[in-house]
Amino acid sequence: MAEAERLNVTQFAAQANVDEKQVRRAINRGRLNRGPDGLLDAAQLNARWRSPNARTRERVPLHATNAELAAATLEKEKALAALRTLELEQKSGALIQLDVAQRVMFEAARTERDAWLNWPARVSPHLAASLGVDTEVI
């Protein structure tokens, strides 16, 4: 191989725009291969040797086509549009939060239950008086 195609770790890291530490980790993990002279082949720059992390996990792959880039951009724009639509509906009052709705429904159900449970105590004296019987019988 020609001398220009062989790079040391520092040169390889500089051309790949990464830290030397990343290159050394890739070598240790077997993602990059050194030659017998200890140098790296420049052709490995375009290979998928970088492991994804929190920053790069959501990025489009290195060798994405224009169609893949367009599809990824379209998906991102759709998600942002949906998020903005939800924010607009929430601000306009058309959308309510789930915990608020649950609290309101719980209070309404409790009020209804309490009204039914208190009905006999409220109605029995009037019913006993109209029937002319003792209140304890009813």
PDB file of C-alpha atoms in Angstrom:
ATOM      1  CA  MET A   1       0.000   0.000   0.000  1.00  0.00           C
ATOM      2  CA  ALA A   2       1.122   3.530  -0.609  1.00  0.00           C
ATOM      3  CA  GLU A   3       2.511   5.518   2.318  1.00  0.00           C
ATOM      4  CA  ALA A   4      -0.178   8.239   1.926  1.00  0.00           C
ATOM      5  CA  GLU A   5      -2.941   5.712   2.620  1.00  0.00           C
ATOM      6  CA  ARG A   6      -1.518   4.670   5.991  1.00  0.00           C
ATOM      7  CA  LEU A   7      -2.187   6.901   9.031  1.00  0.00           C
ATOM      8  CA  ASN A   8      -1.157   6.822  12.649  1.00  0.00           C
ATOM      9  CA  VAL A   9      -3.808   7.177  15.368  1.00  0.00           C
ATOM     10  CA  THR A  10      -3.364  10.944  15.686  1.00  0.00           C
ATOM     11  CA  GLN A  11      -3.653  11.539  11.935  1.00  0.00           C
ATOM     12  CA  PHE A  12      -6.624   9.184  11.673  1.00  0.00           C
ATOM     13  CA  ALA A  13      -8.431  10.969  14.520  1.00  0.00           C
ATOM     14  CA  ALA A  14      -7.745  14.373  12.947  1.00  0.00           C
ATOM     15  CA  GLN A  15      -9.156  13.300   9.570  1.00  0.00           C
ATOM     16  CA  ALA A  16     -12.179  11.660  11.194  1.00  0.00           C
ATOM     17  CA  ASN A  17     -12.800  14.767  13.370  1.00  0.00           C
ATOM     18  CA  VAL A  18     -12.818  12.705  16.560  1.00  0.00           C
ATOM     19  CA  ASP A  19     -10.706  12.376  19.666  1.00  0.00           C
ATOM     20  CA  GLU A  20      -7.755   9.983  19.648  1.00  0.00           C
ATOM     21  CA  LYS A  21      -9.400   8.207  22.567  1.00  0.00           C
ATOM     22  CA  GLN A  22     -12.322   7.183  20.335  1.00  0.00           C
ATOM     23  CA  VAL A  23      -9.948   5.775  17.742  1.00  0.00           C
ATOM     24  CA  ARG A  24      -8.030   3.800  20.391  1.00  0.00           C
ATOM     25  CA  ARG A  25     -11.308   2.410  21.791  1.00  0.00           C
ATOM     26  CA  ALA A  26     -12.388   1.349  18.300  1.00  0.00           C
ATOM     27  CA  ILE A  27      -9.071  -0.429  17.813  1.00  0.00           C
ATOM     28  CA  ASN A  28      -9.418  -2.201  21.184  1.00  0.00           C
ATOM     29  CA  ARG A  29     -12.984  -3.270  20.352  1.00  0.00           C
ATOM     30  CA  GLY A  30     -11.943  -4.586  16.948  1.00  0.00           C
ATOM     31  CA  ARG A  31     -13.858  -2.000  14.938  1.00  0.00           C
ATOM     32  CA  LEU A  32     -10.652  -0.639  13.407  1.00  0.00           C
ATOM     33  CA  ASN A  33      -7.738  -2.773  12.287  1.00  0.00           C
ATOM     34  CA  ARG A  34      -4.095  -1.791  12.437  1.00  0.00           C
ATOM     35  CA  GLY A  35      -1.675  -3.121   9.907  1.00  0.00           C
ATOM     36  CA  PRO A  36       1.516  -4.975  10.824  1.00  0.00           C
ATOM     37  CA  ASP A  37       3.291  -1.613  10.886  1.00  0.00           C
ATOM     38  CA  GLY A  38       0.834  -0.318  13.530  1.00  0.00           C
ATOM     39  CA  LEU A  39      -0.778   2.181  11.153  1.00  0.00           C
ATOM     40  CA  LEU A  40      -4.409   2.444  10.137  1.00  0.00           C
ATOM     41  CA  ASP A  41      -5.653   2.259   6.586  1.00  0.00           C
ATOM     42  CA  ALA A  42      -7.241   5.542   5.448  1.00  0.00           C
ATOM     43  CA  ALA A  43     -10.023   3.568   3.750  1.00  0.00           C
ATOM     44  CA  GLN A  44     -11.402   2.784   7.220  1.00  0.00           C
ATOM     45  CA  LEU A  45     -12.340   6.454   7.675  1.00  0.00           C
ATOM     46  CA  ASN A  46     -15.610   5.894   5.816  1.00  0.00           C
ATOM     47  CA  ALA A  47     -16.398   2.561   7.499  1.00  0.00           C
ATOM     48  CA  ARG A  48     -18.943   2.326  10.310  1.00  0.00           C
ATOM     49  CA  TRP A  49     -16.472   2.019  13.150  1.00  0.00           C
ATOM     50  CA  ARG A  50     -17.985   4.585  15.504  1.00  0.00           C
ATOM     51  CA  SER A  51     -20.384   3.229  18.083  1.00  0.00           C
ATOM     52  CA  PRO A  52     -23.526   5.316  18.512  1.00  0.00           C
ATOM     53  CA  ASN A  53     -23.898   7.425  21.628  1.00  0.00           C
ATOM     54  CA  ALA A  54     -26.614   9.745  22.936  1.00  0.00           C
ATOM     55  CA  ARG A  55     -25.674  12.466  20.435  1.00  0.00           C
ATOM     56  CA  THR A  56     -25.238  10.326  17.341  1.00  0.00           C
ATOM     57  CA  ARG A  57     -27.908   7.686  17.939  1.00  0.00           C
ATOM     58  CA  GLU A  58     -30.645   9.756  16.282  1.00  0.00           C
ATOM     59  CA  ARG A  59     -28.521  11.003  13.412  1.00  0.00           C
ATOM     60  CA  VAL A  60     -28.917   9.790   9.883  1.00  0.00           C
ATOM     61  CA  PRO A  61     -26.329   7.138   8.918  1.00  0.00           C
ATOM     62  CA  LEU A  62     -23.043   8.282   7.373  1.00  0.00           C
ATOM     63  CA  HIS A  63     -23.856   6.864   3.942  1.00  0.00           C
ATOM     64  CA  ALA A  64     -27.475   7.954   3.667  1.00  0.00           C
ATOM     65  CA  THR A  65     -28.880   8.648   0.236  1.00  0.00           C
ATOM     66  CA  ASN A  66     -30.758  11.805  -0.654  1.00  0.00           C
ATOM     67  CA  ALA A  67     -34.051   9.906  -0.402  1.00  0.00           C
ATOM     68  CA  GLU A  68     -33.184   8.699   3.114  1.00  0.00           C
ATOM     69  CA  LEU A  69     -32.193  12.215   4.141  1.00  0.00           C
ATOM     70  CA  ALA A  70     -35.431  13.603   2.730  1.00  0.00           C
ATOM     71  CA  ALA A  71     -37.467  10.924   4.516  1.00  0.00           C
ATOM     72  CA  ALA A  72     -35.707  11.600   7.808  1.00  0.00           C
ATOM     73  CA  THR A  73     -36.235  15.331   7.442  1.00  0.00           C
ATOM     74  CA  LEU A  74     -39.899  14.790   6.582  1.00  0.00           C
ATOM     75  CA  GLU A  75     -40.433  12.600   9.665  1.00  0.00           C
ATOM     76  CA  LYS A  76     -38.764  15.193  11.855  1.00  0.00           C
ATOM     77  CA  GLU A  77     -40.922  17.982  10.427  1.00  0.00           C
ATOM     78  CA  LYS A  78     -44.094  15.901  10.918  1.00  0.00           C
ATOM     79  CA  ALA A  79     -43.203  15.281  14.558  1.00  0.00           C
ATOM     80  CA  LEU A  80     -42.482  18.966  15.154  1.00  0.00           C
ATOM     81  CA  ALA A  81     -45.750  19.955  13.475  1.00  0.00           C
ATOM     82  CA  ALA A  82     -47.710  17.516  15.652  1.00  0.00           C
ATOM     83  CA  LEU A  83     -46.012  18.879  18.749  1.00  0.00           C
ATOM     84  CA  ARG A  84     -46.812  22.459  17.792  1.00  0.00           C
ATOM     85  CA  THR A  85     -50.438  21.505  17.076  1.00  0.00           C
ATOM     86  CA  LEU A  86     -50.746  19.994  20.557  1.00  0.00           C
ATOM     87  CA  GLU A  87     -49.201  23.095  22.124  1.00  0.00           C
ATOM     88  CA  LEU A  88     -51.639  25.342  20.220  1.00  0.00           C
ATOM     89  CA  GLU A  89     -54.656  23.241  21.245  1.00  0.00           C
ATOM     90  CA  GLN A  90     -53.527  23.290  24.860  1.00  0.00           C
ATOM     91  CA  LYS A  91     -53.037  27.067  24.869  1.00  0.00           C
ATOM     92  CA  SER A  92     -56.401  27.671  23.195  1.00  0.00           C
ATOM     93  CA  GLY A  93     -58.198  25.555  25.789  1.00  0.00           C
ATOM     94  CA  ALA A  94     -59.348  22.889  23.336  1.00  0.00           C
ATOM     95  CA  LEU A  95     -57.053  20.361  24.979  1.00  0.00           C
ATOM     96  CA  ILE A  96     -57.037  19.629  28.694  1.00  0.00           C
ATOM     97  CA  GLN A  97     -54.564  17.766  30.830  1.00  0.00           C
ATOM     98  CA  LEU A  98     -55.395  14.226  31.841  1.00  0.00           C
ATOM     99  CA  ASP A  99     -54.793  14.748  35.567  1.00  0.00           C
ATOM    100  CA  VAL A 100     -57.178  17.738  35.609  1.00  0.00           C
ATOM    101  CA  ALA A 101     -59.894  15.745  33.831  1.00  0.00           C
ATOM    102  CA  GLN A 102     -59.443  12.798  36.194  1.00  0.00           C
ATOM    103  CA  ARG A 103     -59.678  15.060  39.245  1.00  0.00           C
ATOM    104  CA  VAL A 104     -62.877  16.723  37.975  1.00  0.00           C
ATOM    105  CA  MET A 105     -64.501  13.374  37.164  1.00  0.00           C
ATOM    106  CA  PHE A 106     -63.483  11.929  40.550  1.00  0.00           C
ATOM    107  CA  GLU A 107     -65.028  14.889  42.387  1.00  0.00           C
ATOM    108  CA  ALA A 108     -68.238  14.611  40.332  1.00  0.00           C
ATOM    109  CA  ALA A 109     -68.511  10.876  41.053  1.00  0.00           C
ATOM    110  CA  ARG A 110     -67.854  11.439  44.767  1.00  0.00           C
ATOM    111  CA  THR A 111     -70.561  14.126  44.919  1.00  0.00           C
ATOM    112  CA  GLU A 112     -73.056  11.808  43.163  1.00  0.00           C
ATOM    113  CA  ARG A 113     -72.203   8.908  45.491  1.00  0.00           C
ATOM    114  CA  ASP A 114     -72.555  11.083  48.597  1.00  0.00           C
ATOM    115  CA  ALA A 115     -75.937  12.344  47.377  1.00  0.00           C
ATOM    116  CA  TRP A 116     -77.236   8.767  46.978  1.00  0.00           C
ATOM    117  CA  LEU A 117     -75.843   7.665  50.341  1.00  0.00           C
ATOM    118  CA  ASN A 118     -77.438  10.637  52.137  1.00  0.00           C
ATOM    119  CA  TRP A 119     -80.799  10.317  50.365  1.00  0.00           C
ATOM    120  CA  PRO A 120     -82.410   7.861  52.851  1.00  0.00           C
ATOM    121  CA  ALA A 121     -81.427   9.979  55.855  1.00  0.00           C
ATOM    122  CA  ARG A 122     -82.832  13.079  54.182  1.00  0.00           C
ATOM    123  CA  VAL A 123     -86.056  11.556  52.843  1.00  0.00           C
ATOM    124  CA  SER A 124     -87.031   9.091  55.606  1.00  0.00           C
ATOM    125  CA  PRO A 125     -88.317  11.699  58.108  1.00  0.00           C
ATOM    126  CA  HIS A 126     -90.563  13.264  55.445  1.00  0.00           C
ATOM    127  CA  LEU A 127     -91.759   9.860  54.293  1.00  0.00           C
ATOM    128  CA  ALA A 128     -92.488   8.750  57.889  1.00  0.00           C
ATOM    129  CA  ALA A 129     -94.415  11.945  58.579  1.00  0.00           C
ATOM    130  CA  SER A 130     -96.527  11.625  55.446  1.00  0.00           C
ATOM    131  CA  LEU A 131     -97.278   7.950  56.222  1.00  0.00           C
ATOM    132  CA  GLY A 132     -97.830   8.605  59.926  1.00  0.00           C
ATOM    133  CA  VAL A 133     -95.330   5.964  61.115  1.00  0.00           C
ATOM    134  CA  ASP A 134     -92.317   6.066  63.423  1.00  0.00           C
ATOM    135  CA  THR A 135     -89.077   7.346  61.808  1.00  0.00           C
ATOM    136  CA  GLU A 136     -87.107   4.336  63.004  1.00  0.00           C
ATOM    137  CA  VAL A 137     -89.381   1.976  61.066  1.00  0.00           C
ATOM    138  CA  ILE A 138     -88.465   3.621  57.802  1.00  0.00           C
TER     139      ILE A 138
END
